[in-house]
Amino acid sequence: MPSEPTASPARPNILILMTDQQRTGFTAGAGGPDSMPRVDALLEDGTRFERAYSSAPACVPARTSLLTGRFPSAHRVRQNSTPQHAVYSSDLLDVLRGQGYRLHFAGKPHMHARPEDFDAYHGPFMHEGGPADSAEQEAFDAWLHELDHSVAHEPAPFAPEVQLPARIIDGAIRDLDAMTGEDPFLLWVSFPEPHNPYQVPEPYFSMFDPAEVPDRSVGPEVLDRMGWRFRWLHALIEDKRPGFDAEWRRLRANYLGMLRLIDDQIGRLVDRLGPALEETVVIVLSDHGDLVGEYGLQRKGAGLPEALVRIPLGVAGPGISSQRRAEPVSIVDVLPTLCELVGAPFPPGVQGRSLLPLLAGEEVPTEEFSTMYAEHGYGGVSYGEGDRPPLHFPYEGRSFDELNSVTQSGEMRMVVDGRYKLIADDLGTFSLHDLQQDPAEVHDLIDDPALAEVRERLLRRLTLWLMRVADDLPVGAYRPREAPHNWRWAGRDVT
C-alpha cells in the first residue's frame, strides 16, 4: 500500500529535471544498471510512473507537449524545426507566472519559449555545445562537433566539469544563489544528454564494461519483419557508416556513463538546495527514448516502438506518496498536474489530465487510465522504402539526421493498454503487438483470429483518442463542458 501523503504547501517550489532521449530501464530504480543512484534516492519517497509515454518520439514536439499539455496534432509542432508555430492558449510558464512564481531555466531549450520568458536563463545548450566561459570549454565544444554525433571509442579528453551537464548545473546553482525574496520558483534543468553524440570522460567511460551492459532484445536480423522506416534508416546509416552496428555495446556503455555523469551533477544541485528541497516538488522525466542499438539502430526516427515512446517519469516532494503506479500516463499530463498543484485553472485547450490524485495515492477510474496514446509524423503522404527524396543533409558523407523528410513523413498513431499495442498509419496499415510476449514488437498479430476482441477494443479506443485530441481551440461563444481533473472518461463506459 502507498504511504500516507504529507501536507502539501500551497505553492511549493518546482524543480523539473529533464534528460534528452533517455531510454527507460537503464537505471537501477527501473530494473537496470545502477546508473543514476542520486535520482533513484530522490524518488525513493516519491511516485514512479512505470508506464509513462511521450506524446511523440521527437524533441520539440514532446517538449511543446510538456509546456502546453497538448498533443502535437493540436499544438501543431510536429517536427523539430517549427517550435515558433506552437498553438496554445497559455503554457506552463504563463500559468506559473500568474501564480507568482519566479521562472528559471538552465540547459537545452528546443521549445517555443524564449530566454526573455524567464527571470533567469542559462543557455542555450545543445548537443554540440553551449555558452562557454573558458578556452577549455570552447575546445570541448569543438571536439563535440567533430565527433559528428557518433560513438566515441576512447574517453573524452576533457574533465567532467567541462562537460555540458556540469556547466548547466553551474548556471543553475548561480541562479539559485542569486535568488531573493519569498516567491516560489520554477527551476527547469534540461540536459542535452544522454542524446548522441555518445561520449563521456573518465571515470565514467570505464564505469560500465561493454561486455556486461544489458543485452539488446533484438538486432538487425529482425528488420525484415519491421516497418519500412526501420529498414530505410538502417540502410541510410550503413551507407554512411559501414559496420556501425558492431559498436552497440560500446554505445550502451557510454550511454550508461553519460547517465551517471548527469546523476552526479543532479546530486550537486540537490545538495545546494539543502532544506529548500523539503518545500520543492521535483519532477524527473525525459522527452522520449533511444534505440541504443535495438533493431541494429541508434538514436530514434523509426516509428513508435516502446524503446522510443516510453519515458522515465517520477515525482517527489511534499504531498507526494511513496509508490509505484502502473497506469499509462503521458508527458502531456505534466501541465494540468502542476495547474492543480498550485491552484490554477486548466488553460483552454489542455488535453492532458491532472495526475495529482494519483500522486496522493488515490484509486483512479479504470475508464480514464486504461490506455495511452501517442503520435508520429509531420503530415502529408508517407514516403516508401525505395524513396530517396532531397533531405536537409546530403546522402554522401558520414553526417545524417535520423529525423528527416522520409522517416517522419505521413501520419502514425498508437494506442496501448497494459499488454497490447495497436498502431495505424496514413496508408491504412494496422499492426497489433503483444508487449508481454513480444516487447520488441517484431510479430504483428493484427490478423490473429484469437485476438479479434483485443483488436476491436483497441480500434475503438483509438477512435475515442482521436476525438479526444481534436483541438478545442480557438475559444468561441460555446463553452465546453469541463470534467474534474480533465478526466473526460471517468465514470463512463467507453470500452
Coordinates of C-alpha atoms in Angstrom, one line a residue:
M1 CA 0.0 0.0 0.0
P2 CA 1.3 3.5 -0.7
S3 CA 2.3 5.6 2.3
E4 CA 0.1 8.4 3.5
P5 CA 0.9 11.7 1.8
T6 CA 2.2 14.6 3.9
A7 CA 0.6 18.0 3.9
S8 CA 1.4 20.0 0.8
P9 CA 2.3 23.7 0.8
A10 CA 0.0 25.9 -1.2
R11 CA 2.8 26.9 -3.6
P12 CA 5.8 24.6 -3.5
N13 CA 8.9 25.3 -5.4
I14 CA 9.0 23.2 -8.6
L15 CA 12.2 21.6 -9.9
I16 CA 12.0 19.9 -13.3
L17 CA 15.0 17.6 -14.1
M18 CA 14.8 16.7 -17.8
T19 CA 17.1 14.5 -19.8
D20 CA 17.0 14.1 -23.5
Q21 CA 16.5 10.8 -25.2
Q22 CA 16.7 8.6 -22.0
R23 CA 15.6 5.0 -22.5
T24 CA 13.5 3.5 -19.7
G25 CA 15.0 0.5 -17.9
F26 CA 18.6 1.9 -17.9
T27 CA 18.6 2.8 -14.1
A28 CA 18.6 0.6 -11.1
G29 CA 15.2 2.1 -10.0
A30 CA 13.8 0.9 -13.3
G31 CA 15.3 -2.6 -13.1
G32 CA 18.6 -1.8 -15.0
P33 CA 22.2 -0.9 -14.1
D34 CA 23.0 1.4 -11.2
S35 CA 23.5 4.4 -13.4
M36 CA 21.6 7.1 -11.5
P37 CA 21.8 6.5 -7.8
R38 CA 21.1 10.1 -6.7
V39 CA 18.0 10.2 -8.8
D40 CA 16.8 6.9 -7.5
A41 CA 17.3 8.1 -4.0
L42 CA 15.5 11.3 -4.7
L43 CA 12.5 9.3 -6.0
E44 CA 12.6 6.7 -3.3
D45 CA 10.0 8.6 -1.2
G46 CA 8.1 9.7 -4.3
T47 CA 5.9 8.3 -7.1
R48 CA 7.3 6.5 -10.1
F49 CA 5.1 6.0 -13.1
E50 CA 6.2 2.7 -14.7
R51 CA 4.1 3.2 -17.9
A52 CA 4.8 6.8 -18.9
Y53 CA 4.8 7.8 -22.5
S54 CA 6.0 10.7 -24.6
S55 CA 3.4 12.4 -26.9
A56 CA 5.8 11.9 -29.8
P57 CA 9.3 10.5 -30.1
A58 CA 11.0 13.8 -31.2
C59 CA 12.4 16.5 -29.0
V60 CA 10.5 19.7 -29.9
P61 CA 7.0 18.1 -30.3
A62 CA 7.4 16.3 -26.9
R63 CA 8.7 19.4 -25.1
T64 CA 5.9 21.5 -26.6
S65 CA 3.5 18.9 -25.2
L66 CA 5.2 19.3 -21.8
L67 CA 4.7 23.1 -21.8
T68 CA 1.2 23.2 -23.3
G69 CA -0.5 19.9 -22.1
R70 CA -1.5 19.3 -25.7
F71 CA -0.6 16.6 -28.3
P72 CA 1.4 17.5 -31.4
S73 CA -1.6 17.4 -33.7
A74 CA -3.2 20.1 -31.6
H75 CA -0.2 22.3 -30.7
R76 CA 0.9 21.9 -34.4
V77 CA 4.6 21.4 -33.6
R78 CA 5.2 18.1 -35.4
Q79 CA 8.9 18.4 -36.3
N80 CA 12.0 19.9 -34.6
S81 CA 12.2 22.8 -37.0
T82 CA 8.9 24.5 -36.1
P83 CA 8.7 25.4 -32.4
Q84 CA 7.8 29.0 -33.2
H85 CA 4.5 27.8 -34.6
A86 CA 3.2 26.3 -31.4
V87 CA -0.6 26.8 -30.9
Y88 CA -2.0 27.1 -27.3
S89 CA -3.9 29.5 -25.1
S90 CA -1.5 29.6 -22.1
D91 CA 1.5 27.4 -21.3
L92 CA 3.2 26.3 -18.2
L93 CA 5.2 29.5 -17.9
D94 CA 2.1 31.6 -18.2
V95 CA 0.4 29.6 -15.5
L96 CA 3.2 29.7 -13.0
R97 CA 3.9 33.4 -13.7
G98 CA 0.3 34.1 -13.0
Q99 CA 0.7 32.3 -9.6
G100 CA 3.6 34.5 -8.6
Y101 CA 6.4 32.1 -9.5
R102 CA 9.9 33.1 -10.5
L103 CA 10.9 31.3 -13.6
H104 CA 14.4 29.9 -14.1
F105 CA 15.9 27.8 -16.9
A106 CA 19.2 26.1 -17.4
G107 CA 20.2 23.8 -20.3
K108 CA 18.8 22.7 -23.6
P109 CA 15.6 24.5 -24.7
H110 CA 14.3 23.1 -28.0
M111 CA 11.0 24.8 -27.3
H112 CA 8.9 27.8 -28.2
A113 CA 9.6 29.6 -25.0
R114 CA 12.3 32.3 -25.4
P115 CA 15.0 33.5 -23.0
E116 CA 13.0 36.6 -22.2
D117 CA 10.2 34.5 -20.9
F118 CA 12.3 33.5 -17.9
D119 CA 13.6 35.6 -14.9
A120 CA 16.9 33.8 -15.3
Y121 CA 18.1 31.8 -18.4
H122 CA 21.4 29.9 -18.7
G123 CA 21.7 28.6 -22.2
P124 CA 21.0 27.6 -24.9
F125 CA 23.0 24.3 -24.6
M126 CA 22.6 21.9 -27.5
H127 CA 24.2 18.6 -28.3
E128 CA 27.4 20.2 -29.6
G129 CA 28.0 22.9 -27.0
G130 CA 26.6 25.9 -25.3
P131 CA 27.7 29.1 -23.5
A132 CA 31.5 28.8 -22.8
D133 CA 33.3 30.6 -20.1
S134 CA 36.8 29.4 -20.9
A135 CA 39.1 28.3 -23.7
E136 CA 38.8 24.7 -22.4
Q137 CA 35.0 24.7 -22.7
E138 CA 35.3 26.1 -26.3
A139 CA 37.8 23.4 -27.1
F140 CA 35.4 20.7 -25.8
D141 CA 32.6 22.1 -27.8
A142 CA 34.7 22.0 -30.9
W143 CA 35.7 18.4 -30.1
L144 CA 32.0 17.5 -29.7
H145 CA 31.2 19.0 -33.1
E146 CA 34.0 16.9 -34.7
L147 CA 32.6 13.8 -33.2
D148 CA 29.6 14.3 -35.5
H149 CA 27.0 12.6 -33.2
S150 CA 28.9 9.3 -33.3
V151 CA 30.0 6.8 -30.7
A152 CA 33.4 7.6 -29.0
H153 CA 35.6 4.6 -28.6
E154 CA 38.0 6.4 -26.2
P155 CA 37.3 8.5 -23.1
A156 CA 36.6 12.2 -23.9
P157 CA 39.9 14.1 -23.4
F158 CA 38.2 16.7 -21.2
A159 CA 37.4 16.7 -17.4
P160 CA 33.9 16.1 -16.2
E161 CA 33.5 19.8 -15.2
V162 CA 33.9 20.8 -18.8
Q163 CA 31.1 18.6 -20.0
L164 CA 27.7 20.2 -20.6
P165 CA 25.8 18.7 -17.6
A166 CA 28.4 20.3 -15.2
R167 CA 28.2 23.7 -17.0
I168 CA 24.4 23.6 -16.9
I169 CA 24.4 22.9 -13.2
D170 CA 27.0 25.6 -12.6
G171 CA 24.5 28.1 -14.1
A172 CA 21.5 26.6 -12.2
I173 CA 23.4 27.0 -8.9
R174 CA 24.4 30.5 -9.7
D175 CA 20.8 31.4 -10.3
L176 CA 19.8 29.8 -7.0
D177 CA 22.5 31.8 -5.2
A178 CA 21.2 35.0 -6.7
M179 CA 17.5 34.4 -5.8
T180 CA 16.0 37.0 -3.4
G181 CA 12.5 37.3 -2.0
E182 CA 9.9 34.9 -0.8
D183 CA 8.2 34.0 -4.1
P184 CA 8.3 30.3 -5.0
F185 CA 10.4 29.3 -8.1
L186 CA 10.3 27.0 -11.1
L187 CA 13.7 25.7 -11.9
W188 CA 13.8 23.8 -15.2
V189 CA 17.1 22.0 -15.7
S190 CA 17.3 20.4 -19.2
F191 CA 20.3 18.2 -20.0
P192 CA 21.2 17.6 -23.7
E193 CA 22.4 14.1 -22.7
P194 CA 22.3 11.1 -23.0
H195 CA 21.3 12.0 -26.5
N196 CA 24.0 11.5 -29.1
P197 CA 26.9 12.1 -29.5
Y198 CA 27.6 9.1 -27.2
Q199 CA 30.7 10.2 -25.4
V200 CA 31.8 10.6 -21.8
P201 CA 35.1 11.2 -19.9
E202 CA 36.8 9.1 -17.3
P203 CA 35.9 7.9 -14.7
Y204 CA 32.6 7.4 -16.4
F205 CA 33.9 5.9 -19.6
S206 CA 35.2 2.8 -17.6
M207 CA 32.3 2.5 -15.1
F208 CA 30.3 0.2 -17.3
D209 CA 32.0 -2.7 -19.1
P210 CA 30.8 -3.1 -22.7
A211 CA 30.8 -6.8 -22.2
E212 CA 28.4 -6.5 -19.3
V213 CA 25.9 -3.9 -20.5
P214 CA 22.3 -5.1 -20.7
D215 CA 21.8 -7.2 -23.9
R216 CA 19.5 -5.8 -26.5
S217 CA 16.4 -7.8 -27.2
V218 CA 16.8 -7.8 -31.0
G219 CA 19.3 -6.8 -33.6
P220 CA 19.2 -6.1 -37.3
E221 CA 18.2 -9.7 -38.0
V222 CA 14.6 -8.7 -37.4
L223 CA 14.5 -5.8 -39.8
D224 CA 12.6 -7.8 -42.5
R225 CA 9.7 -8.1 -40.1
M226 CA 9.6 -4.4 -39.0
G227 CA 8.1 -1.4 -40.7
W228 CA 9.8 0.0 -43.8
R229 CA 11.1 3.1 -41.8
F230 CA 13.3 0.8 -39.8
R231 CA 14.9 -0.7 -42.9
W232 CA 15.2 2.6 -44.7
L233 CA 17.0 4.2 -41.8
H234 CA 19.3 1.2 -41.3
A235 CA 20.3 1.3 -45.0
L236 CA 20.9 5.0 -44.8
I237 CA 23.2 4.7 -41.8
E238 CA 25.0 1.6 -43.2
D239 CA 25.7 3.6 -46.4
K240 CA 27.2 6.4 -44.4
R241 CA 28.9 4.4 -41.6
P242 CA 29.5 0.9 -42.7
G243 CA 29.6 -1.6 -39.9
F244 CA 28.2 0.9 -37.4
D245 CA 26.1 -1.7 -35.6
A246 CA 29.3 -3.5 -34.3
E247 CA 29.7 -0.7 -31.7
W248 CA 26.4 -1.2 -30.0
R249 CA 28.0 -2.5 -26.7
R250 CA 30.4 0.5 -26.6
L251 CA 27.4 2.7 -27.3
R252 CA 25.5 1.3 -24.3
A253 CA 28.5 1.6 -22.0
N254 CA 28.9 5.3 -23.0
Y255 CA 25.2 5.8 -22.6
L256 CA 25.2 4.5 -19.1
G257 CA 28.3 6.5 -18.3
M258 CA 26.5 9.7 -19.5
L259 CA 23.6 8.9 -17.2
R260 CA 26.0 8.6 -14.2
L261 CA 27.7 11.9 -15.1
I262 CA 24.2 13.6 -15.3
D263 CA 23.3 11.9 -11.9
D264 CA 26.4 13.3 -10.2
Q265 CA 25.6 16.8 -11.4
I266 CA 22.0 16.4 -10.2
G267 CA 23.5 15.5 -6.9
R268 CA 25.4 18.8 -6.8
L269 CA 22.1 20.7 -7.3
V270 CA 20.2 18.7 -4.7
D271 CA 23.0 19.3 -2.2
R272 CA 22.8 23.0 -2.9
L273 CA 19.1 23.1 -2.4
G274 CA 19.5 21.6 1.0
P275 CA 16.5 22.3 3.3
A276 CA 14.7 24.0 0.4
L277 CA 14.2 20.6 -1.1
E278 CA 11.6 19.9 1.6
E279 CA 9.4 22.6 0.0
T280 CA 10.1 21.6 -3.6
V281 CA 8.2 19.2 -5.8
V282 CA 10.7 17.5 -8.1
I283 CA 9.7 16.1 -11.5
V284 CA 12.2 13.8 -13.2
L285 CA 11.5 12.9 -16.8
S286 CA 12.8 12.7 -20.4
D287 CA 11.3 13.8 -23.6
H288 CA 11.5 10.4 -25.4
G289 CA 13.6 7.3 -25.6
D290 CA 16.6 6.0 -27.6
L291 CA 17.0 2.7 -29.5
V292 CA 20.6 2.3 -28.1
G293 CA 21.3 -0.5 -30.6
E294 CA 17.9 -2.1 -30.7
Y295 CA 17.0 -3.3 -34.2
G296 CA 20.6 -2.5 -35.2
L297 CA 19.8 1.2 -34.9
Q298 CA 21.0 4.2 -33.0
R299 CA 19.2 7.3 -31.8
K300 CA 15.5 7.4 -32.9
G301 CA 13.4 8.1 -36.0
A302 CA 11.8 4.8 -36.9
G303 CA 8.1 4.6 -35.9
L304 CA 6.6 4.2 -32.4
P305 CA 8.4 1.3 -30.7
E306 CA 8.3 1.2 -26.9
A307 CA 12.0 2.0 -26.8
L308 CA 11.2 5.4 -28.2
V309 CA 7.8 6.3 -26.8
R310 CA 8.3 5.1 -23.2
I311 CA 9.9 7.7 -20.9
P312 CA 11.0 7.8 -17.2
L313 CA 8.7 9.9 -15.1
G314 CA 8.9 10.3 -11.3
V315 CA 7.7 12.9 -8.9
A316 CA 8.8 13.6 -5.3
G317 CA 8.2 16.2 -2.7
P318 CA 5.7 17.4 -0.2
G319 CA 2.3 15.7 -0.5
I320 CA 3.6 13.0 -2.9
S321 CA 3.1 9.4 -1.8
S322 CA 5.9 6.8 -1.9
Q323 CA 4.6 4.3 -4.5
R324 CA 4.9 2.8 -8.0
R325 CA 2.0 3.3 -10.3
A326 CA 1.2 1.2 -13.3
E327 CA -1.4 3.4 -15.0
P328 CA -0.4 4.6 -18.5
V329 CA 0.3 8.3 -18.3
S330 CA 1.9 10.9 -20.6
I331 CA 4.1 13.9 -20.8
V332 CA 1.0 15.9 -21.7
D333 CA -0.2 15.3 -18.1
V334 CA 2.5 17.4 -16.5
L335 CA 1.0 20.8 -17.1
P336 CA -2.5 20.0 -15.8
T337 CA -1.0 18.3 -12.8
L338 CA 1.0 21.4 -11.9
C339 CA -2.0 23.5 -12.5
E340 CA -3.9 21.6 -9.8
L341 CA -0.8 21.6 -7.6
V342 CA -0.7 25.4 -7.5
G343 CA -4.4 26.0 -7.6
A344 CA -4.6 27.4 -11.2
P345 CA -7.4 26.5 -13.7
F346 CA -6.5 24.5 -16.7
P347 CA -5.9 26.7 -19.7
P348 CA -8.4 26.3 -22.6
G349 CA -7.3 23.6 -25.0
V350 CA -5.4 21.4 -22.5
Q351 CA -5.7 17.8 -23.4
G352 CA -3.7 16.2 -20.6
R353 CA -5.1 15.0 -17.3
S354 CA -4.1 16.0 -13.8
L355 CA -2.2 13.2 -12.0
L356 CA -2.5 14.9 -8.6
P357 CA -4.9 12.3 -7.2
L358 CA -2.5 9.6 -8.3
L359 CA 0.4 11.4 -6.7
A360 CA -1.6 11.4 -3.4
G361 CA -2.0 7.6 -3.6
E362 CA -5.7 7.6 -4.6
E363 CA -7.5 5.0 -6.6
V364 CA -8.5 6.2 -10.0
P365 CA -11.2 5.3 -12.6
T366 CA -10.2 2.4 -14.9
E367 CA -12.0 4.1 -17.8
E368 CA -9.7 7.1 -17.6
F369 CA -6.4 5.3 -17.1
S370 CA -6.6 2.1 -19.1
T371 CA -4.8 3.2 -22.2
M372 CA -2.4 5.8 -23.6
Y373 CA -1.9 7.4 -27.0
A374 CA 1.0 8.9 -28.9
E375 CA 1.7 10.3 -32.4
H376 CA 4.3 10.3 -35.1
G377 CA 4.7 12.2 -38.4
Y378 CA 4.6 15.7 -39.7
G379 CA 1.8 15.1 -42.2
G380 CA 1.5 14.6 -46.0
V381 CA 1.7 11.2 -47.6
S382 CA 4.2 8.7 -46.3
Y383 CA 7.2 8.0 -48.4
G384 CA 8.2 4.4 -49.1
E385 CA 11.2 2.2 -48.6
G386 CA 12.5 2.8 -52.1
D387 CA 12.2 6.6 -52.0
R388 CA 15.3 8.9 -51.8
P389 CA 13.9 12.5 -52.0
P390 CA 16.1 15.5 -51.2
L391 CA 16.8 15.8 -47.5
H392 CA 18.1 18.5 -45.3
F393 CA 21.5 16.8 -45.3
P394 CA 23.4 15.1 -48.2
Y395 CA 23.2 11.4 -48.9
E396 CA 27.0 11.5 -49.2
G397 CA 29.4 11.6 -46.2
R398 CA 29.0 10.5 -42.6
S399 CA 26.6 13.1 -41.3
F400 CA 22.9 12.3 -41.0
D401 CA 19.8 13.1 -39.1
E402 CA 17.5 10.2 -38.2
L403 CA 14.6 12.7 -38.1
N404 CA 14.1 13.7 -41.7
S405 CA 11.6 14.1 -44.5
V406 CA 11.3 10.3 -45.1
T407 CA 11.3 8.8 -41.6
Q408 CA 8.9 11.4 -40.2
S409 CA 6.6 11.5 -43.2
G410 CA 2.9 10.9 -43.2
E411 CA 0.8 10.1 -40.1
M412 CA 1.1 7.4 -37.5
R413 CA -0.9 6.9 -34.3
M414 CA -0.8 4.4 -31.5
V415 CA -2.8 3.3 -28.5
V416 CA -1.5 1.0 -25.8
D417 CA -3.0 -0.7 -22.7
G418 CA -1.1 -2.8 -20.2
R419 CA -0.3 -5.6 -22.6
Y420 CA -1.4 -4.8 -26.2
K421 CA -0.5 -2.0 -28.6
L422 CA -2.2 -1.0 -31.8
I423 CA -0.5 1.2 -34.5
A424 CA -2.2 2.7 -37.5
D425 CA -0.7 4.9 -40.3
D426 CA -2.0 7.1 -43.1
L427 CA -1.6 4.3 -45.7
G428 CA -4.2 2.2 -43.9
T429 CA -1.6 -0.2 -42.3
F430 CA -2.5 -1.5 -38.9
S431 CA -0.4 -3.6 -36.6
L432 CA -1.0 -5.3 -33.2
H433 CA 1.6 -6.4 -30.8
D434 CA 1.6 -8.3 -27.5
L435 CA 4.1 -6.4 -25.4
Q436 CA 4.2 -9.1 -22.8
Q437 CA 5.2 -11.9 -25.1
D438 CA 7.0 -9.7 -27.7
P439 CA 8.4 -6.5 -26.1
A440 CA 10.4 -5.6 -29.2
E441 CA 7.2 -5.6 -31.3
V442 CA 8.6 -7.9 -34.0
H443 CA 5.5 -10.1 -34.5
D444 CA 2.4 -8.4 -36.0
L445 CA -0.8 -10.1 -34.7
I446 CA -3.3 -7.9 -36.4
D447 CA -4.8 -10.9 -38.3
D448 CA -4.7 -13.3 -35.4
P449 CA -8.3 -14.6 -35.0
A450 CA -7.6 -15.3 -31.3
L451 CA -7.1 -11.6 -30.8
A452 CA -10.1 -10.3 -32.7
E453 CA -11.7 -8.9 -29.5
V454 CA -8.4 -7.2 -28.5
R455 CA -8.1 -5.7 -31.9
E456 CA -11.6 -4.4 -31.9
R457 CA -11.3 -3.0 -28.4
L458 CA -8.1 -1.1 -29.2
L459 CA -9.6 0.2 -32.5
R460 CA -12.5 1.6 -30.6
R461 CA -10.1 3.2 -28.1
L462 CA -8.0 4.7 -30.8
T463 CA -11.1 6.2 -32.3
L464 CA -12.0 7.7 -29.0
W465 CA -8.5 9.1 -28.5
L466 CA -8.6 10.7 -32.0
M467 CA -11.8 12.5 -30.9
R468 CA -10.3 13.4 -27.6
V469 CA -7.2 15.1 -29.1
A470 CA -9.3 17.1 -31.5
D471 CA -8.4 20.7 -30.8
D472 CA -10.8 22.7 -28.6
L473 CA -9.2 26.0 -29.7
P474 CA -10.0 28.7 -30.6
V475 CA -12.4 29.5 -27.8
G476 CA -15.7 30.7 -29.1
A477 CA -19.2 31.5 -27.9
Y478 CA -19.9 27.9 -26.9
R479 CA -18.4 26.8 -23.5
P480 CA -17.1 23.3 -23.5
R481 CA -18.2 21.1 -20.6
E482 CA -15.3 20.5 -18.2
A483 CA -14.5 17.4 -16.2
P484 CA -12.8 17.3 -12.8
H485 CA -9.0 16.8 -13.3
N486 CA -9.8 16.8 -17.0
W487 CA -10.7 13.1 -16.6
R488 CA -13.1 13.1 -19.6
W489 CA -13.9 9.3 -19.4
A490 CA -14.2 8.9 -15.6
G491 CA -17.4 7.2 -14.7
R492 CA -18.4 6.5 -18.3
D493 CA -18.4 3.2 -20.2
V494 CA -16.1 4.0 -23.1
T495 CA -15.0 0.4 -23.8

